[in-house]
Amino acid sequence: STIGDLREGKRTVLIEFFTTTATPDEYRLFHEYFGNPQASDASLAQLKELLRTSRAYAKTIELEETYLQQASSALEDLKDEPLYADLRELSMRIQGRGS
């Protein structure tokens, strides 16, 4: 999540996972700053770090990898070569390995 997303209170998979896995203290901090337009950049950076080091982050990465593997498997059955090439490139970009 970006600090702007946290300030705006954007609900993402990471946020949903976090709200179900956070400890009471983590959730209190989250609730204080998430979606709070008055929260300072420093407070939101603290929240961002909390999200990054949480179990929710690991679950989100795991889910992303599962979806990318499923997409990659589905591409293997595609007979349209130009479409295959475009979707393969998109998949690589999503994984951070593309040009």
PDB file of N, CA and C in Angstrom:
ATOM      1  N   SER A   1       0.834  -1.191   0.000  1.00  0.00           N
ATOM      2  CA  SER A   1       0.000   0.000   0.000  1.00  0.00           C
ATOM      3  C   SER A   1       0.872   1.245   0.000  1.00  0.00           C
ATOM      4  N   THR A   2       0.403   2.248  -0.702  1.00  0.00           N
ATOM      5  CA  THR A   2       1.094   3.522  -0.638  1.00  0.00           C
ATOM      6  C   THR A   2       0.524   4.330   0.518  1.00  0.00           C
ATOM      7  N   ILE A   3       1.255   5.338   0.928  1.00  0.00           N
ATOM      8  CA  ILE A   3       0.778   6.186   2.017  1.00  0.00           C
ATOM      9  C   ILE A   3      -0.524   6.868   1.621  1.00  0.00           C
ATOM     10  N   GLY A   4      -0.627   7.276   0.353  1.00  0.00           N
ATOM     11  CA  GLY A   4      -1.865   7.900  -0.123  1.00  0.00           C
ATOM     12  C   GLY A   4      -3.055   6.956  -0.020  1.00  0.00           C
ATOM     13  N   ASP A   5      -2.833   5.681  -0.375  1.00  0.00           N
ATOM     14  CA  ASP A   5      -3.910   4.682  -0.266  1.00  0.00           C
ATOM     15  C   ASP A   5      -4.329   4.493   1.182  1.00  0.00           C
ATOM     16  N   LEU A   6      -3.364   4.496   2.074  1.00  0.00           N
ATOM     17  CA  LEU A   6      -3.676   4.334   3.497  1.00  0.00           C
ATOM     18  C   LEU A   6      -4.456   5.535   4.012  1.00  0.00           C
ATOM     19  N   ARG A   7      -4.037   6.720   3.601  1.00  0.00           N
ATOM     20  CA  ARG A   7      -4.728   7.940   4.033  1.00  0.00           C
ATOM     21  C   ARG A   7      -6.168   7.942   3.514  1.00  0.00           C
ATOM     22  N   GLU A   8      -6.356   7.488   2.275  1.00  0.00           N
ATOM     23  CA  GLU A   8      -7.696   7.460   1.674  1.00  0.00           C
ATOM     24  C   GLU A   8      -8.550   6.315   2.199  1.00  0.00           C
ATOM     25  N   GLY A   9      -7.933   5.327   2.816  1.00  0.00           N
ATOM     26  CA  GLY A   9      -8.682   4.193   3.336  1.00  0.00           C
ATOM     27  C   GLY A   9      -9.067   3.185   2.267  1.00  0.00           C
ATOM     28  N   LYS A  10      -8.212   3.012   1.266  1.00  0.00           N
ATOM     29  CA  LYS A  10      -8.496   2.046   0.203  1.00  0.00           C
ATOM     30  C   LYS A  10      -8.450   0.628   0.748  1.00  0.00           C
ATOM     31  N   ARG A  11      -9.503  -0.117   0.473  1.00  0.00           N
ATOM     32  CA  ARG A  11      -9.606  -1.503   0.932  1.00  0.00           C
ATOM     33  C   ARG A  11      -8.977  -2.412  -0.122  1.00  0.00           C
ATOM     34  N   THR A  12      -7.920  -3.083   0.252  1.00  0.00           N
ATOM     35  CA  THR A  12      -7.216  -3.994  -0.640  1.00  0.00           C
ATOM     36  C   THR A  12      -7.192  -5.377  -0.009  1.00  0.00           C
ATOM     37  N   VAL A  13      -6.703  -6.342  -0.750  1.00  0.00           N
ATOM     38  CA  VAL A  13      -6.559  -7.688  -0.204  1.00  0.00           C
ATOM     39  C   VAL A  13      -5.655  -7.644   1.037  1.00  0.00           C
ATOM     40  N   LEU A  14      -4.570  -6.907   0.950  1.00  0.00           N
ATOM     41  CA  LEU A  14      -3.667  -6.781   2.096  1.00  0.00           C
ATOM     42  C   LEU A  14      -4.403  -6.242   3.323  1.00  0.00           C
ATOM     43  N   ILE A  15      -5.197  -5.220   3.135  1.00  0.00           N
ATOM     44  CA  ILE A  15      -5.941  -4.626   4.249  1.00  0.00           C
ATOM     45  C   ILE A  15      -6.934  -5.635   4.816  1.00  0.00           C
ATOM     46  N   GLU A  16      -7.629  -6.344   3.948  1.00  0.00           N
ATOM     47  CA  GLU A  16      -8.592  -7.343   4.423  1.00  0.00           C
ATOM     48  C   GLU A  16      -7.900  -8.435   5.223  1.00  0.00           C
ATOM     49  N   PHE A  17      -6.780  -8.932   4.715  1.00  0.00           N
ATOM     50  CA  PHE A  17      -6.027  -9.943   5.463  1.00  0.00           C
ATOM     51  C   PHE A  17      -5.552  -9.378   6.802  1.00  0.00           C
ATOM     52  N   PHE A  18      -5.076  -8.142   6.785  1.00  0.00           N
ATOM     53  CA  PHE A  18      -4.560  -7.535   8.008  1.00  0.00           C
ATOM     54  C   PHE A  18      -5.637  -7.433   9.080  1.00  0.00           C
ATOM     55  N   THR A  19      -6.823  -7.006   8.686  1.00  0.00           N
ATOM     56  CA  THR A  19      -7.877  -6.822   9.685  1.00  0.00           C
ATOM     57  C   THR A  19      -8.308  -8.141  10.314  1.00  0.00           C
ATOM     58  N   THR A  20      -8.027  -9.250   9.644  1.00  0.00           N
ATOM     59  CA  THR A  20      -8.397 -10.551  10.217  1.00  0.00           C
ATOM     60  C   THR A  20      -7.238 -11.229  10.944  1.00  0.00           C
ATOM     61  N   THR A  21      -6.024 -10.728  10.789  1.00  0.00           N
ATOM     62  CA  THR A  21      -4.867 -11.370  11.428  1.00  0.00           C
ATOM     63  C   THR A  21      -4.166 -10.487  12.455  1.00  0.00           C
ATOM     64  N   ALA A  22      -4.522  -9.229  12.530  1.00  0.00           N
ATOM     65  CA  ALA A  22      -3.829  -8.290  13.422  1.00  0.00           C
ATOM     66  C   ALA A  22      -4.106  -8.601  14.889  1.00  0.00           C
ATOM     67  N   THR A  23      -3.100  -8.339  15.696  1.00  0.00           N
ATOM     68  CA  THR A  23      -3.290  -8.414  17.140  1.00  0.00           C
ATOM     69  C   THR A  23      -4.149  -7.218  17.560  1.00  0.00           C
ATOM     70  N   PRO A  24      -4.696  -7.242  18.761  1.00  0.00           N
ATOM     71  CA  PRO A  24      -5.479  -6.079  19.206  1.00  0.00           C
ATOM     72  C   PRO A  24      -4.686  -4.769  19.164  1.00  0.00           C
ATOM     73  N   ASP A  25      -3.414  -4.796  19.564  1.00  0.00           N
ATOM     74  CA  ASP A  25      -2.597  -3.578  19.525  1.00  0.00           C
ATOM     75  C   ASP A  25      -2.359  -3.111  18.096  1.00  0.00           C
ATOM     76  N   GLU A  26      -2.084  -4.052  17.191  1.00  0.00           N
ATOM     77  CA  GLU A  26      -1.886  -3.698  15.781  1.00  0.00           C
ATOM     78  C   GLU A  26      -3.171  -3.114  15.197  1.00  0.00           C
ATOM     79  N   TYR A  27      -4.279  -3.716  15.542  1.00  0.00           N
ATOM     80  CA  TYR A  27      -5.549  -3.236  15.002  1.00  0.00           C
ATOM     81  C   TYR A  27      -5.871  -1.838  15.517  1.00  0.00           C
ATOM     82  N   ARG A  28      -5.561  -1.550  16.766  1.00  0.00           N
ATOM     83  CA  ARG A  28      -5.790  -0.202  17.313  1.00  0.00           C
ATOM     84  C   ARG A  28      -4.982   0.831  16.526  1.00  0.00           C
ATOM     85  N   LEU A  29      -3.717   0.532  16.263  1.00  0.00           N
ATOM     86  CA  LEU A  29      -2.872   1.445  15.486  1.00  0.00           C
ATOM     87  C   LEU A  29      -3.441   1.604  14.083  1.00  0.00           C
ATOM     88  N   PHE A  30      -3.806   0.487  13.472  1.00  0.00           N
ATOM     89  CA  PHE A  30      -4.394   0.518  12.140  1.00  0.00           C
ATOM     90  C   PHE A  30      -5.635   1.408  12.117  1.00  0.00           C
ATOM     91  N   HIS A  31      -6.532   1.172  13.052  1.00  0.00           N
ATOM     92  CA  HIS A  31      -7.792   1.907  13.098  1.00  0.00           C
ATOM     93  C   HIS A  31      -7.566   3.405  13.313  1.00  0.00           C
ATOM     94  N   GLU A  32      -6.534   3.755  14.055  1.00  0.00           N
ATOM     95  CA  GLU A  32      -6.246   5.172  14.329  1.00  0.00           C
ATOM     96  C   GLU A  32      -5.819   5.920  13.069  1.00  0.00           C
ATOM     97  N   TYR A  33      -5.060   5.269  12.194  1.00  0.00           N
ATOM     98  CA  TYR A  33      -4.484   5.971  11.041  1.00  0.00           C
ATOM     99  C   TYR A  33      -5.118   5.638   9.693  1.00  0.00           C
ATOM    100  N   PHE A  34      -5.634   4.439   9.513  1.00  0.00           N
ATOM    101  CA  PHE A  34      -6.178   4.031   8.219  1.00  0.00           C
ATOM    102  C   PHE A  34      -7.427   4.845   7.877  1.00  0.00           C
ATOM    103  N   GLY A  35      -7.389   5.479   6.711  1.00  0.00           N
ATOM    104  CA  GLY A  35      -8.516   6.289   6.262  1.00  0.00           C
ATOM    105  C   GLY A  35      -8.640   7.614   6.983  1.00  0.00           C
ATOM    106  N   ASN A  36      -7.587   8.009   7.679  1.00  0.00           N
ATOM    107  CA  ASN A  36      -7.590   9.262   8.431  1.00  0.00           C
ATOM    108  C   ASN A  36      -6.866  10.336   7.623  1.00  0.00           C
ATOM    109  N   PRO A  37      -7.606  11.280   7.028  1.00  0.00           N
ATOM    110  CA  PRO A  37      -6.953  12.311   6.214  1.00  0.00           C
ATOM    111  C   PRO A  37      -6.045  13.235   7.025  1.00  0.00           C
ATOM    112  N   GLN A  38      -6.208  13.230   8.347  1.00  0.00           N
ATOM    113  CA  GLN A  38      -5.383  14.080   9.207  1.00  0.00           C
ATOM    114  C   GLN A  38      -4.111  13.387   9.687  1.00  0.00           C
ATOM    115  N   ALA A  39      -3.965  12.103   9.391  1.00  0.00           N
ATOM    116  CA  ALA A  39      -2.788  11.361   9.851  1.00  0.00           C
ATOM    117  C   ALA A  39      -1.530  11.909   9.185  1.00  0.00           C
ATOM    118  N   SER A  40      -0.472  11.998   9.948  1.00  0.00           N
ATOM    119  CA  SER A  40       0.795  12.514   9.417  1.00  0.00           C
ATOM    120  C   SER A  40       1.453  11.471   8.514  1.00  0.00           C
ATOM    121  N   ASP A  41       2.346  11.939   7.654  1.00  0.00           N
ATOM    122  CA  ASP A  41       3.102  11.022   6.804  1.00  0.00           C
ATOM    123  C   ASP A  41       3.903  10.035   7.655  1.00  0.00           C
ATOM    124  N   ALA A  42       4.438  10.515   8.773  1.00  0.00           N
ATOM    125  CA  ALA A  42       5.223   9.635   9.657  1.00  0.00           C
ATOM    126  C   ALA A  42       4.337   8.535  10.256  1.00  0.00           C
ATOM    127  N   SER A  43       3.135   8.894  10.668  1.00  0.00           N
ATOM    128  CA  SER A  43       2.219   7.897  11.229  1.00  0.00           C
ATOM    129  C   SER A  43       1.820   6.876  10.173  1.00  0.00           C
ATOM    130  N   LEU A  44       1.563   7.351   8.964  1.00  0.00           N
ATOM    131  CA  LEU A  44       1.186   6.443   7.882  1.00  0.00           C
ATOM    132  C   LEU A  44       2.361   5.581   7.443  1.00  0.00           C
ATOM    133  N   ALA A  45       3.573   6.121   7.509  1.00  0.00           N
ATOM    134  CA  ALA A  45       4.760   5.317   7.204  1.00  0.00           C
ATOM    135  C   ALA A  45       4.913   4.201   8.244  1.00  0.00           C
ATOM    136  N   GLN A  46       4.600   4.517   9.493  1.00  0.00           N
ATOM    137  CA  GLN A  46       4.633   3.505  10.558  1.00  0.00           C
ATOM    138  C   GLN A  46       3.595   2.415  10.274  1.00  0.00           C
ATOM    139  N   LEU A  47       2.402   2.825   9.850  1.00  0.00           N
ATOM    140  CA  LEU A  47       1.356   1.867   9.508  1.00  0.00           C
ATOM    141  C   LEU A  47       1.775   1.025   8.304  1.00  0.00           C
ATOM    142  N   LYS A  48       2.373   1.661   7.319  1.00  0.00           N
ATOM    143  CA  LYS A  48       2.839   0.937   6.136  1.00  0.00           C
ATOM    144  C   LYS A  48       3.868  -0.122   6.527  1.00  0.00           C
ATOM    145  N   GLU A  49       4.772   0.216   7.410  1.00  0.00           N
ATOM    146  CA  GLU A  49       5.784  -0.749   7.870  1.00  0.00           C
ATOM    147  C   GLU A  49       5.123  -1.886   8.651  1.00  0.00           C
ATOM    148  N   LEU A  50       4.135  -1.561   9.445  1.00  0.00           N
ATOM    149  CA  LEU A  50       3.403  -2.586  10.177  1.00  0.00           C
ATOM    150  C   LEU A  50       2.744  -3.568   9.203  1.00  0.00           C
ATOM    151  N   LEU A  51       2.142  -3.041   8.146  1.00  0.00           N
ATOM    152  CA  LEU A  51       1.524  -3.903   7.138  1.00  0.00           C
ATOM    153  C   LEU A  51       2.571  -4.759   6.435  1.00  0.00           C
ATOM    154  N   ARG A  52       3.703  -4.168   6.104  1.00  0.00           N
ATOM    155  CA  ARG A  52       4.754  -4.865   5.371  1.00  0.00           C
ATOM    156  C   ARG A  52       5.340  -6.024   6.174  1.00  0.00           C
ATOM    157  N   THR A  53       5.394  -5.881   7.472  1.00  0.00           N
ATOM    158  CA  THR A  53       6.005  -6.914   8.311  1.00  0.00           C
ATOM    159  C   THR A  53       4.959  -7.863   8.915  1.00  0.00           C
ATOM    160  N   SER A  54       3.719  -7.693   8.537  1.00  0.00           N
ATOM    161  CA  SER A  54       2.644  -8.496   9.133  1.00  0.00           C
ATOM    162  C   SER A  54       2.475  -9.845   8.442  1.00  0.00           C
ATOM    163  N   ARG A  55       1.757 -10.722   9.117  1.00  0.00           N
ATOM    164  CA  ARG A  55       1.388 -12.010   8.509  1.00  0.00           C
ATOM    165  C   ARG A  55       0.516 -11.774   7.282  1.00  0.00           C
ATOM    166  N   ALA A  56      -0.250 -10.696   7.294  1.00  0.00           N
ATOM    167  CA  ALA A  56      -1.130 -10.375   6.174  1.00  0.00           C
ATOM    168  C   ALA A  56      -0.329 -10.144   4.893  1.00  0.00           C
ATOM    169  N   TYR A  57       0.824  -9.528   5.014  1.00  0.00           N
ATOM    170  CA  TYR A  57       1.667  -9.284   3.841  1.00  0.00           C
ATOM    171  C   TYR A  57       2.114 -10.610   3.239  1.00  0.00           C
ATOM    172  N   ALA A  58       2.549 -11.521   4.088  1.00  0.00           N
ATOM    173  CA  ALA A  58       2.980 -12.834   3.602  1.00  0.00           C
ATOM    174  C   ALA A  58       1.825 -13.570   2.935  1.00  0.00           C
ATOM    175  N   LYS A  59       0.626 -13.474   3.509  1.00  0.00           N
ATOM    176  CA  LYS A  59      -0.552 -14.113   2.905  1.00  0.00           C
ATOM    177  C   LYS A  59      -0.881 -13.489   1.555  1.00  0.00           C
ATOM    178  N   THR A  60      -0.714 -12.187   1.446  1.00  0.00           N
ATOM    179  CA  THR A  60      -1.004 -11.490   0.194  1.00  0.00           C
ATOM    180  C   THR A  60      -0.027 -11.917  -0.892  1.00  0.00           C
ATOM    181  N   ILE A  61       1.246 -12.010  -0.560  1.00  0.00           N
ATOM    182  CA  ILE A  61       2.259 -12.454  -1.521  1.00  0.00           C
ATOM    183  C   ILE A  61       1.980 -13.897  -1.940  1.00  0.00           C
ATOM    184  N   GLU A  62       1.599 -14.721  -1.001  1.00  0.00           N
ATOM    185  CA  GLU A  62       1.269 -16.119  -1.299  1.00  0.00           C
ATOM    186  C   GLU A  62       0.087 -16.207  -2.276  1.00  0.00           C
ATOM    187  N   LEU A  63      -0.925 -15.397  -2.036  1.00  0.00           N
ATOM    188  CA  LEU A  63      -2.085 -15.374  -2.929  1.00  0.00           C
ATOM    189  C   LEU A  63      -1.696 -14.882  -4.320  1.00  0.00           C
ATOM    190  N   GLU A  64      -0.871 -13.846  -4.375  1.00  0.00           N
ATOM    191  CA  GLU A  64      -0.390 -13.323  -5.660  1.00  0.00           C
ATOM    192  C   GLU A  64       0.350 -14.411  -6.437  1.00  0.00           C
ATOM    193  N   GLU A  65       1.217 -15.129  -5.758  1.00  0.00           N
ATOM    194  CA  GLU A  65       1.979 -16.196  -6.423  1.00  0.00           C
ATOM    195  C   GLU A  65       1.061 -17.305  -6.932  1.00  0.00           C
ATOM    196  N   THR A  66       0.045 -17.627  -6.156  1.00  0.00           N
ATOM    197  CA  THR A  66      -0.922 -18.646  -6.581  1.00  0.00           C
ATOM    198  C   THR A  66      -1.632 -18.200  -7.851  1.00  0.00           C
ATOM    199  N   TYR A  67      -2.105 -16.968  -7.875  1.00  0.00           N
ATOM    200  CA  TYR A  67      -2.800 -16.458  -9.065  1.00  0.00           C
ATOM    201  C   TYR A  67      -1.872 -16.388 -10.272  1.00  0.00           C
ATOM    202  N   LEU A  68      -0.629 -15.982 -10.052  1.00  0.00           N
ATOM    203  CA  LEU A  68       0.313 -15.917 -11.172  1.00  0.00           C
ATOM    204  C   LEU A  68       0.619 -17.308 -11.716  1.00  0.00           C
ATOM    205  N   GLN A  69       0.719 -18.291 -10.847  1.00  0.00           N
ATOM    206  CA  GLN A  69       0.940 -19.668 -11.310  1.00  0.00           C
ATOM    207  C   GLN A  69      -0.260 -20.180 -12.093  1.00  0.00           C
ATOM    208  N   GLN A  70      -1.450 -19.875 -11.621  1.00  0.00           N
ATOM    209  CA  GLN A  70      -2.659 -20.289 -12.333  1.00  0.00           C
ATOM    210  C   GLN A  70      -2.738 -19.619 -13.703  1.00  0.00           C
ATOM    211  N   ALA A  71      -2.405 -18.352 -13.763  1.00  0.00           N
ATOM    212  CA  ALA A  71      -2.433 -17.634 -15.035  1.00  0.00           C
ATOM    213  C   ALA A  71      -1.393 -18.201 -15.991  1.00  0.00           C
ATOM    214  N   SER A  72      -0.218 -18.487 -15.467  1.00  0.00           N
ATOM    215  CA  SER A  72       0.843 -19.050 -16.301  1.00  0.00           C
ATOM    216  C   SER A  72       0.429 -20.409 -16.860  1.00  0.00           C
ATOM    217  N   SER A  73      -0.196 -21.227 -16.052  1.00  0.00           N
ATOM    218  CA  SER A  73      -0.673 -22.534 -16.508  1.00  0.00           C
ATOM    219  C   SER A  73      -1.739 -22.382 -17.580  1.00  0.00           C
ATOM    220  N   ALA A  74      -2.640 -21.431 -17.387  1.00  0.00           N
ATOM    221  CA  ALA A  74      -3.700 -21.199 -18.369  1.00  0.00           C
ATOM    222  C   ALA A  74      -3.119 -20.724 -19.695  1.00  0.00           C
ATOM    223  N   LEU A  75      -2.050 -19.957 -19.651  1.00  0.00           N
ATOM    224  CA  LEU A  75      -1.419 -19.464 -20.885  1.00  0.00           C
ATOM    225  C   LEU A  75      -0.865 -20.605 -21.731  1.00  0.00           C
ATOM    226  N   GLU A  76      -0.406 -21.645 -21.082  1.00  0.00           N
ATOM    227  CA  GLU A  76       0.192 -22.765 -21.801  1.00  0.00           C
ATOM    228  C   GLU A  76      -0.794 -23.410 -22.778  1.00  0.00           C
ATOM    229  N   ASP A  77      -2.082 -23.321 -22.496  1.00  0.00           N
ATOM    230  CA  ASP A  77      -3.105 -23.920 -23.359  1.00  0.00           C
ATOM    231  C   ASP A  77      -3.574 -22.985 -24.471  1.00  0.00           C
ATOM    232  N   LEU A  78      -3.100 -21.762 -24.457  1.00  0.00           N
ATOM    233  CA  LEU A  78      -3.542 -20.780 -25.441  1.00  0.00           C
ATOM    234  C   LEU A  78      -2.919 -21.057 -26.806  1.00  0.00           C
ATOM    235  N   LYS A  79      -3.741 -21.117 -27.823  1.00  0.00           N
ATOM    236  CA  LYS A  79      -3.270 -21.437 -29.183  1.00  0.00           C
ATOM    237  C   LYS A  79      -2.942 -20.191 -30.009  1.00  0.00           C
ATOM    238  N   ASP A  80      -3.446 -19.050 -29.616  1.00  0.00           N
ATOM    239  CA  ASP A  80      -3.241 -17.792 -30.347  1.00  0.00           C
ATOM    240  C   ASP A  80      -1.865 -17.228 -29.969  1.00  0.00           C
ATOM    241  N   GLU A  81      -0.884 -17.413 -30.844  1.00  0.00           N
ATOM    242  CA  GLU A  81       0.504 -17.020 -30.525  1.00  0.00           C
ATOM    243  C   GLU A  81       0.673 -15.529 -30.206  1.00  0.00           C
ATOM    244  N   PRO A  82       0.108 -14.595 -31.011  1.00  0.00           N
ATOM    245  CA  PRO A  82       0.271 -13.176 -30.644  1.00  0.00           C
ATOM    246  C   PRO A  82      -0.361 -12.848 -29.282  1.00  0.00           C
ATOM    247  N   LEU A  83      -1.521 -13.399 -29.025  1.00  0.00           N
ATOM    248  CA  LEU A  83      -2.173 -13.164 -27.732  1.00  0.00           C
ATOM    249  C   LEU A  83      -1.353 -13.787 -26.607  1.00  0.00           C
ATOM    250  N   TYR A  84      -0.841 -14.989 -26.838  1.00  0.00           N
ATOM    251  CA  TYR A  84       0.015 -15.651 -25.863  1.00  0.00           C
ATOM    252  C   TYR A  84       1.211 -14.763 -25.524  1.00  0.00           C
ATOM    253  N   ALA A  85       1.864 -14.225 -26.550  1.00  0.00           N
ATOM    254  CA  ALA A  85       3.048 -13.386 -26.333  1.00  0.00           C
ATOM    255  C   ALA A  85       2.691 -12.142 -25.518  1.00  0.00           C
ATOM    256  N   ASP A  86       1.572 -11.506 -25.849  1.00  0.00           N
ATOM    257  CA  ASP A  86       1.158 -10.304 -25.115  1.00  0.00           C
ATOM    258  C   ASP A  86       0.834 -10.625 -23.656  1.00  0.00           C
ATOM    259  N   LEU A  87       0.091 -11.700 -23.440  1.00  0.00           N
ATOM    260  CA  LEU A  87      -0.278 -12.060 -22.069  1.00  0.00           C
ATOM    261  C   LEU A  87       0.923 -12.550 -21.266  1.00  0.00           C
ATOM    262  N   ARG A  88       1.840 -13.226 -21.916  1.00  0.00           N
ATOM    263  CA  ARG A  88       3.063 -13.671 -21.241  1.00  0.00           C
ATOM    264  C   ARG A  88       3.899 -12.464 -20.809  1.00  0.00           C
ATOM    265  N   GLU A  89       3.990 -11.477 -21.690  1.00  0.00           N
ATOM    266  CA  GLU A  89       4.726 -10.256 -21.343  1.00  0.00           C
ATOM    267  C   GLU A  89       4.067  -9.545 -20.165  1.00  0.00           C
ATOM    268  N   LEU A  90       2.743  -9.472 -20.192  1.00  0.00           N
ATOM    269  CA  LEU A  90       2.019  -8.851 -19.082  1.00  0.00           C
ATOM    270  C   LEU A  90       2.280  -9.608 -17.782  1.00  0.00           C
ATOM    271  N   SER A  91       2.236 -10.915 -17.846  1.00  0.00           N
ATOM    272  CA  SER A  91       2.507 -11.734 -16.664  1.00  0.00           C
ATOM    273  C   SER A  91       3.904 -11.468 -16.113  1.00  0.00           C
ATOM    274  N   MET A  92       4.868 -11.374 -16.989  1.00  0.00           N
ATOM    275  CA  MET A  92       6.249 -11.103 -16.554  1.00  0.00           C
ATOM    276  C   MET A  92       6.363  -9.712 -15.925  1.00  0.00           C
ATOM    277  N   ARG A  93       5.672  -8.743 -16.481  1.00  0.00           N
ATOM    278  CA  ARG A  93       5.699  -7.383 -15.903  1.00  0.00           C
ATOM    279  C   ARG A  93       5.081  -7.366 -14.508  1.00  0.00           C
ATOM    280  N   ILE A  94       3.981  -8.081 -14.364  1.00  0.00           N
ATOM    281  CA  ILE A  94       3.335  -8.148 -13.048  1.00  0.00           C
ATOM    282  C   ILE A  94       4.296  -8.757 -12.026  1.00  0.00           C
ATOM    283  N   GLN A  95       5.059  -9.728 -12.472  1.00  0.00           N
ATOM    284  CA  GLN A  95       6.008 -10.377 -11.574  1.00  0.00           C
ATOM    285  C   GLN A  95       7.277  -9.553 -11.394  1.00  0.00           C
ATOM    286  N   GLY A  96       7.377  -8.426 -12.101  1.00  0.00           N
ATOM    287  CA  GLY A  96       8.551  -7.580 -11.962  1.00  0.00           C
ATOM    288  C   GLY A  96       9.740  -8.077 -12.728  1.00  0.00           C
ATOM    289  N   ARG A  97       9.522  -8.934 -13.716  1.00  0.00           N
ATOM    290  CA  ARG A  97      10.621  -9.497 -14.474  1.00  0.00           C
ATOM    291  C   ARG A  97      10.613  -9.071 -15.926  1.00  0.00           C
ATOM    292  N   GLY A  98       9.630  -8.280 -16.300  1.00  0.00           N
ATOM    293  CA  GLY A  98       9.508  -7.878 -17.698  1.00  0.00           C
ATOM    294  C   GLY A  98      10.234  -6.598 -17.993  1.00  0.00           C
ATOM    295  N   SER A  99      10.184  -6.211 -19.248  1.00  0.00           N
ATOM    296  CA  SER A  99      10.867  -4.980 -19.665  1.00  0.00           C
ATOM    297  C   SER A  99      10.047  -3.768 -19.350  1.00  0.00           C
TER     298      SER A  99
END
